[in-house]
Structures are given as structure tokens and as C-alpha cells.
Tab-separated table of C-alpha atoms in Angstrom:
chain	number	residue	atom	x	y	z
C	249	UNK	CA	27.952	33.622	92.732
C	250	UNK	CA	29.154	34.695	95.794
C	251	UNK	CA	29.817	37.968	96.865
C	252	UNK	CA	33.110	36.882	98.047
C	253	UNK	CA	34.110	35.591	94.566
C	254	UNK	CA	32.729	38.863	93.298
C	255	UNK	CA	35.224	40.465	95.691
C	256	UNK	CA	37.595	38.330	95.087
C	257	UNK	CA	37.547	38.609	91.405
C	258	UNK	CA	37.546	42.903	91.722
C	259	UNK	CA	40.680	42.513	93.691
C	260	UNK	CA	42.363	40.104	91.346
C	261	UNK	CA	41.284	43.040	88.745
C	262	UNK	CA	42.579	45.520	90.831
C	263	UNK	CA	45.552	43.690	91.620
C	264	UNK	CA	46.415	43.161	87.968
C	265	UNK	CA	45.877	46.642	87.209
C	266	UNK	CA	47.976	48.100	89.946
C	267	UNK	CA	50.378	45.022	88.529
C	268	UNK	CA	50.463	46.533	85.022
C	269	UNK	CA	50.632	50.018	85.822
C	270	UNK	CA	53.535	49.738	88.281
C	271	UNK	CA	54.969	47.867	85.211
C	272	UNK	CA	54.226	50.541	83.085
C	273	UNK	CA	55.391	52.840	85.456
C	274	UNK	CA	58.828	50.919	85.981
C	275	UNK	CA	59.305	51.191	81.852
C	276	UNK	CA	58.428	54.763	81.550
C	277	UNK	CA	60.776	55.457	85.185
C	278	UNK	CA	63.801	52.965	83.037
C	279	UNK	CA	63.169	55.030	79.863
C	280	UNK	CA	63.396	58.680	81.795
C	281	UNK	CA	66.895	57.275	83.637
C	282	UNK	CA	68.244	55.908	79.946
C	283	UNK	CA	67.291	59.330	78.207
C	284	UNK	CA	68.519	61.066	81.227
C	285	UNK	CA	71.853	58.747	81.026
C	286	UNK	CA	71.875	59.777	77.009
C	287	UNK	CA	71.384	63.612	77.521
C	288	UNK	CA	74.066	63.630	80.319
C	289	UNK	CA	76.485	61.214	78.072
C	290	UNK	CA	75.679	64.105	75.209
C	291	UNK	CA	76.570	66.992	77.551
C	292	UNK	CA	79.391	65.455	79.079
C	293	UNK	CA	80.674	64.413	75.015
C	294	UNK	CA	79.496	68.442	74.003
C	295	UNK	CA	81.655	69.707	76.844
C	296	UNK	CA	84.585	67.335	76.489
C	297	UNK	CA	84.948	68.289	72.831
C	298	UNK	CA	84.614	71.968	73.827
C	299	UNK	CA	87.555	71.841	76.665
C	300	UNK	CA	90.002	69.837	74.079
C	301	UNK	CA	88.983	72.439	70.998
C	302	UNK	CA	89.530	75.385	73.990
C	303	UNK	CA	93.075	74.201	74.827
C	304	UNK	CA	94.242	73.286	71.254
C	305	UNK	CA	92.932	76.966	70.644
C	306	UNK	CA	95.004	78.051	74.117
C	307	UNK	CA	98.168	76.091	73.150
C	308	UNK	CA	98.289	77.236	69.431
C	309	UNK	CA	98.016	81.017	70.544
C	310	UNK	CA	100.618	80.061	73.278
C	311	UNK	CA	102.950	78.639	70.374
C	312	UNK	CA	102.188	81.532	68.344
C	313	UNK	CA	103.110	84.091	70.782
C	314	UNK	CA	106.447	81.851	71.706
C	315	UNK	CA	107.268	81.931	68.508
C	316	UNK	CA	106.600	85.288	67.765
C	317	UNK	CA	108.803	86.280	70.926
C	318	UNK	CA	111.609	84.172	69.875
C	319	UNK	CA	111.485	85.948	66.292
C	320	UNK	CA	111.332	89.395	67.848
C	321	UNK	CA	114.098	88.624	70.223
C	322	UNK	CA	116.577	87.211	67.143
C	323	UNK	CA	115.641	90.213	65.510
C	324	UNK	CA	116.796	92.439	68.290
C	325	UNK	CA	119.548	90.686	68.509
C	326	UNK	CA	120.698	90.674	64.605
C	327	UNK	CA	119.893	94.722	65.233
C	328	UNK	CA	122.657	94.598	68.068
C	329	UNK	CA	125.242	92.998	65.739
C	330	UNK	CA	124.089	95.157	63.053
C	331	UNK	CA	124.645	97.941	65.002
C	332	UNK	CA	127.811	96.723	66.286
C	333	UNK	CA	129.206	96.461	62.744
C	334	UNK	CA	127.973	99.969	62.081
C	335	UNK	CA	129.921	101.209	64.825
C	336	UNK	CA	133.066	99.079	64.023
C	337	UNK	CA	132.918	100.567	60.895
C	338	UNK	CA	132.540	103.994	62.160
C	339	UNK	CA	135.674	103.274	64.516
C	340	UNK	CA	137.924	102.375	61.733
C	341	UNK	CA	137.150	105.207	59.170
C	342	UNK	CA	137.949	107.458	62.729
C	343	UNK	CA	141.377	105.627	63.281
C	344	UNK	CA	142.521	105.648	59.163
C	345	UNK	CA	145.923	105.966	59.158
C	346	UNK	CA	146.800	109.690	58.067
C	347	UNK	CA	148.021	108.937	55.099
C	348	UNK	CA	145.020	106.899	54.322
C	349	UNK	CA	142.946	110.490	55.523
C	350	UNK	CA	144.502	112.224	52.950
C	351	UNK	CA	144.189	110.323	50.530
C	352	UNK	CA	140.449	109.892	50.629
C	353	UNK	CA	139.876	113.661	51.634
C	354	UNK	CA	142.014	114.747	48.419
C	355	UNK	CA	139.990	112.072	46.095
C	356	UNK	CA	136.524	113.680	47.153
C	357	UNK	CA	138.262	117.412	46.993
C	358	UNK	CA	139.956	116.561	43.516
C	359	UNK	CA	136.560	115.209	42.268
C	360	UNK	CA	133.836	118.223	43.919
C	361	UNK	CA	135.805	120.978	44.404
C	362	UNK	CA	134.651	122.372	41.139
C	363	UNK	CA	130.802	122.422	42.340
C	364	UNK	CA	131.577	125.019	44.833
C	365	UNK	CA	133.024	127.964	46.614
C	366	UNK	CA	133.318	126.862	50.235
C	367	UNK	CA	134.160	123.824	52.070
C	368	UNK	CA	133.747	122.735	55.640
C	369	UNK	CA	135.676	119.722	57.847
C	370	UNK	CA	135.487	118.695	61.209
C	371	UNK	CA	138.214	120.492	63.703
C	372	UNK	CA	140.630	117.308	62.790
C	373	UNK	CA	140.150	117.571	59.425
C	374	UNK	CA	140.682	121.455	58.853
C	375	UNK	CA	144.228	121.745	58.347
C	376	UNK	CA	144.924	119.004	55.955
C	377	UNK	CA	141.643	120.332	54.086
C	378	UNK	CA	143.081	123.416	53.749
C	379	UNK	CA	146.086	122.157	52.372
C	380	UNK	CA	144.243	120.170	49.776
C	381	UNK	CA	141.587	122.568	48.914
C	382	UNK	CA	141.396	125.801	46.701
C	383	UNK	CA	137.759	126.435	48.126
C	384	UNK	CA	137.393	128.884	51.023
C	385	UNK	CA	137.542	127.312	54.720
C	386	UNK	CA	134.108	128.187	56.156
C	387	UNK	CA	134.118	126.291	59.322
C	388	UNK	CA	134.167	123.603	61.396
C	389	UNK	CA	130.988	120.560	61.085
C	390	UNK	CA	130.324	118.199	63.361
C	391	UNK	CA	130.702	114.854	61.577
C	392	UNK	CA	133.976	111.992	62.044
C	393	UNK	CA	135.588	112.867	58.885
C	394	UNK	CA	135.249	114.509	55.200
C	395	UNK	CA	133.550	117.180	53.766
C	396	UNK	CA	130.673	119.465	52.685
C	397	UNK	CA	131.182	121.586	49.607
C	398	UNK	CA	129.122	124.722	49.654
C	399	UNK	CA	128.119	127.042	46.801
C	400	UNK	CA	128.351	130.700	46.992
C	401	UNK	CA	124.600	131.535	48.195
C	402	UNK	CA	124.545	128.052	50.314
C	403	UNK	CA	121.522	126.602	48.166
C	404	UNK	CA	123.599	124.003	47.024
C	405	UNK	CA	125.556	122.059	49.463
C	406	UNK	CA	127.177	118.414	48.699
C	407	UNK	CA	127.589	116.256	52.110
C	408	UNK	CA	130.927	113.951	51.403
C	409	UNK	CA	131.018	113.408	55.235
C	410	UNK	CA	131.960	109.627	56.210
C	411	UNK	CA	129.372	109.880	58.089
C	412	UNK	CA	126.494	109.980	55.583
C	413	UNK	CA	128.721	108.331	53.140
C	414	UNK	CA	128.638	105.548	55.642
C	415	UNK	CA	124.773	105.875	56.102
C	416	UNK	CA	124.229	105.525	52.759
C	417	UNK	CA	126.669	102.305	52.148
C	418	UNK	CA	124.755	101.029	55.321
C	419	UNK	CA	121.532	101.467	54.304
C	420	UNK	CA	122.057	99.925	50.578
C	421	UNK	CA	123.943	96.999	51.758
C	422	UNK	CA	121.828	96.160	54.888
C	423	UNK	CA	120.179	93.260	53.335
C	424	UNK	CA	123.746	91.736	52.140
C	425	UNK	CA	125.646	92.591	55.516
C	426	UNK	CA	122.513	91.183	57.322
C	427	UNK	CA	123.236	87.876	54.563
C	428	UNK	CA	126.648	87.373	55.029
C	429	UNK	CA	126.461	87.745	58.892
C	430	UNK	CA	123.037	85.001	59.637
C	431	UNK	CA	123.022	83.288	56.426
């Protein structure tokens, strides 16, 4: 054998060699890219599903706090009627005809006077209540109509003023009012 088959034959080694590891290098360079192409397809899935789970979270508080606005701003807004009904009732106890104003100020006199010594009215109200009254006058209240009935040492005092006579309609019958006026 010659030493140029011997070379020959080395380089055809060689040659395969370099041959099969640029081929394994080629398969381990394709497998890298594909687990590289995986990993970012996995991150890109991980993050996708994150940003749609963020704004479903983002556009349920957003609904929630729409709807929580509207609700606060109906309620407001029954208040205002509420309170407008309040006042319309206040109105027309204040512009009873007065016959009607006697009438109701001799019905709570007729059926209190007997619990106690004095009796106040507002300035309107004073005459008429001492026409209707055997109690002593002891002053002027502040308050749209009727009377407090007073005992001798003040400890007891009965408040038949429209006013809280009013309150205290209004505040039992809120819930039907409220009813009959939004259903």
C-alpha cells in the first residue's frame, strides 16, 4: 500500500467524520430551534391566557363598579323623591284649611289633655289652642303645627307635633311609600 492510499483513506475517514458530526451537529442545532420554537409557543400561550384572564378580571370589576354606580345613583334619586314627598306632605299639613286645624288640634287636646298641666303650640297655633285647651299656655315651640303636653315638674312631656307625628308615619311607612312610588 501506498502512502497515498493511506492518505487517502485517513481523509475519506476524516471526511466522513467531519460528515457525521456536522450531521449531528445540524440535528442537535434543529432540535435547540424546535425546543426553542416550543418554549416561545408556551410563553407566548402562558402570556396570552394571562392578558385575556387580566381583562375579563378588568372588565368584570369595570361592570361591577358601573353597576354599582348606577344602583347608588337610583338610590339617590328614589331619596330625592322620597324627600320630595316628605316635604309635600309637610306643605299640606302647613296649608290645612282652618277648620281642618281645629279639628285635629281639638282631637289630640280632647284625647291628652288629661296627662298634663301645660301645653305648648307654635305662634300660629296659640290662640286656637287656647281656646280648645283647659291646660295652662306655656309658650311658644318651634314645630309646623300641634302640640306638646307637659306635666307639672316637666318630666313627662308628650310631643303631638305634626312634625314628629309626621316623622314617625314616615319612618313606619318608608318601605310602602318607597313600594307604591318604584314598584
Amino acid at each position: 500500500m501506498g502512502l497515498e492510499t493511506v492518505i487517502k483513506d485517513i481523509m475519506d475517514a476524516a471526511q466522513a467524520e467531519v460528515t457525521m458530526i456536522n450531521a449531528d451537529a445540524d440535528a442537535e442545532v434543529s432540535q435547540i430551534l424546535d425546543e426553542a420554537r416550543q418554549n416561545a409557543k408556551n410563553i407566548m400561550g402562558d402570556r396570552l391566557a394571562k392578558a385575556e384572564d387580566d381583562i375579563a378580571r378588568l372588565r368584570q370589576q369595570e361592570t361591577s363598579s358601573a353597576n354599582l354606580e348606577v344602583k347608588r345613583a337610583m338610590l339617590n334619586a328614589r331619596k330625592e323623591v322620597l324627600d320630595k314627598v316628605y316635604n309635600n306632605a309637610e306643605e299640606s299639613i302647613v296649608s290645612l284649611p282652618e277648620a281642618k286645624q281645629e279639628e285635629l288640634l281639638k282631637a289630640i287636646i280632647e284625647q291628652n289633655e288629661a296627662n298634663g298641666s301645660k301645653i305648648y303650640s307654635n305662634k300660629d297655633s296659640e290662640e286656637l289652642v287656647r281656646k280648645l285647651s283647659s291646660l295652662e299656655y306655656a309658650g311658644n315651640i318651634n314645630c309646623i303645627g300641634g302640640v306638646v303636653i307637659e306635666n307639672d315638674d316637666g318630666t313627662v312631656r308628650l310631643d303631638y307635633t305634626y312634625d314628629i307625628i309626621l316623622k314617625n308615619v314616615n319612618e313606619q311607612s318608608l318601605k310602602q311609600t318607597s313600594d307604591i312610588l318604584f314598584g
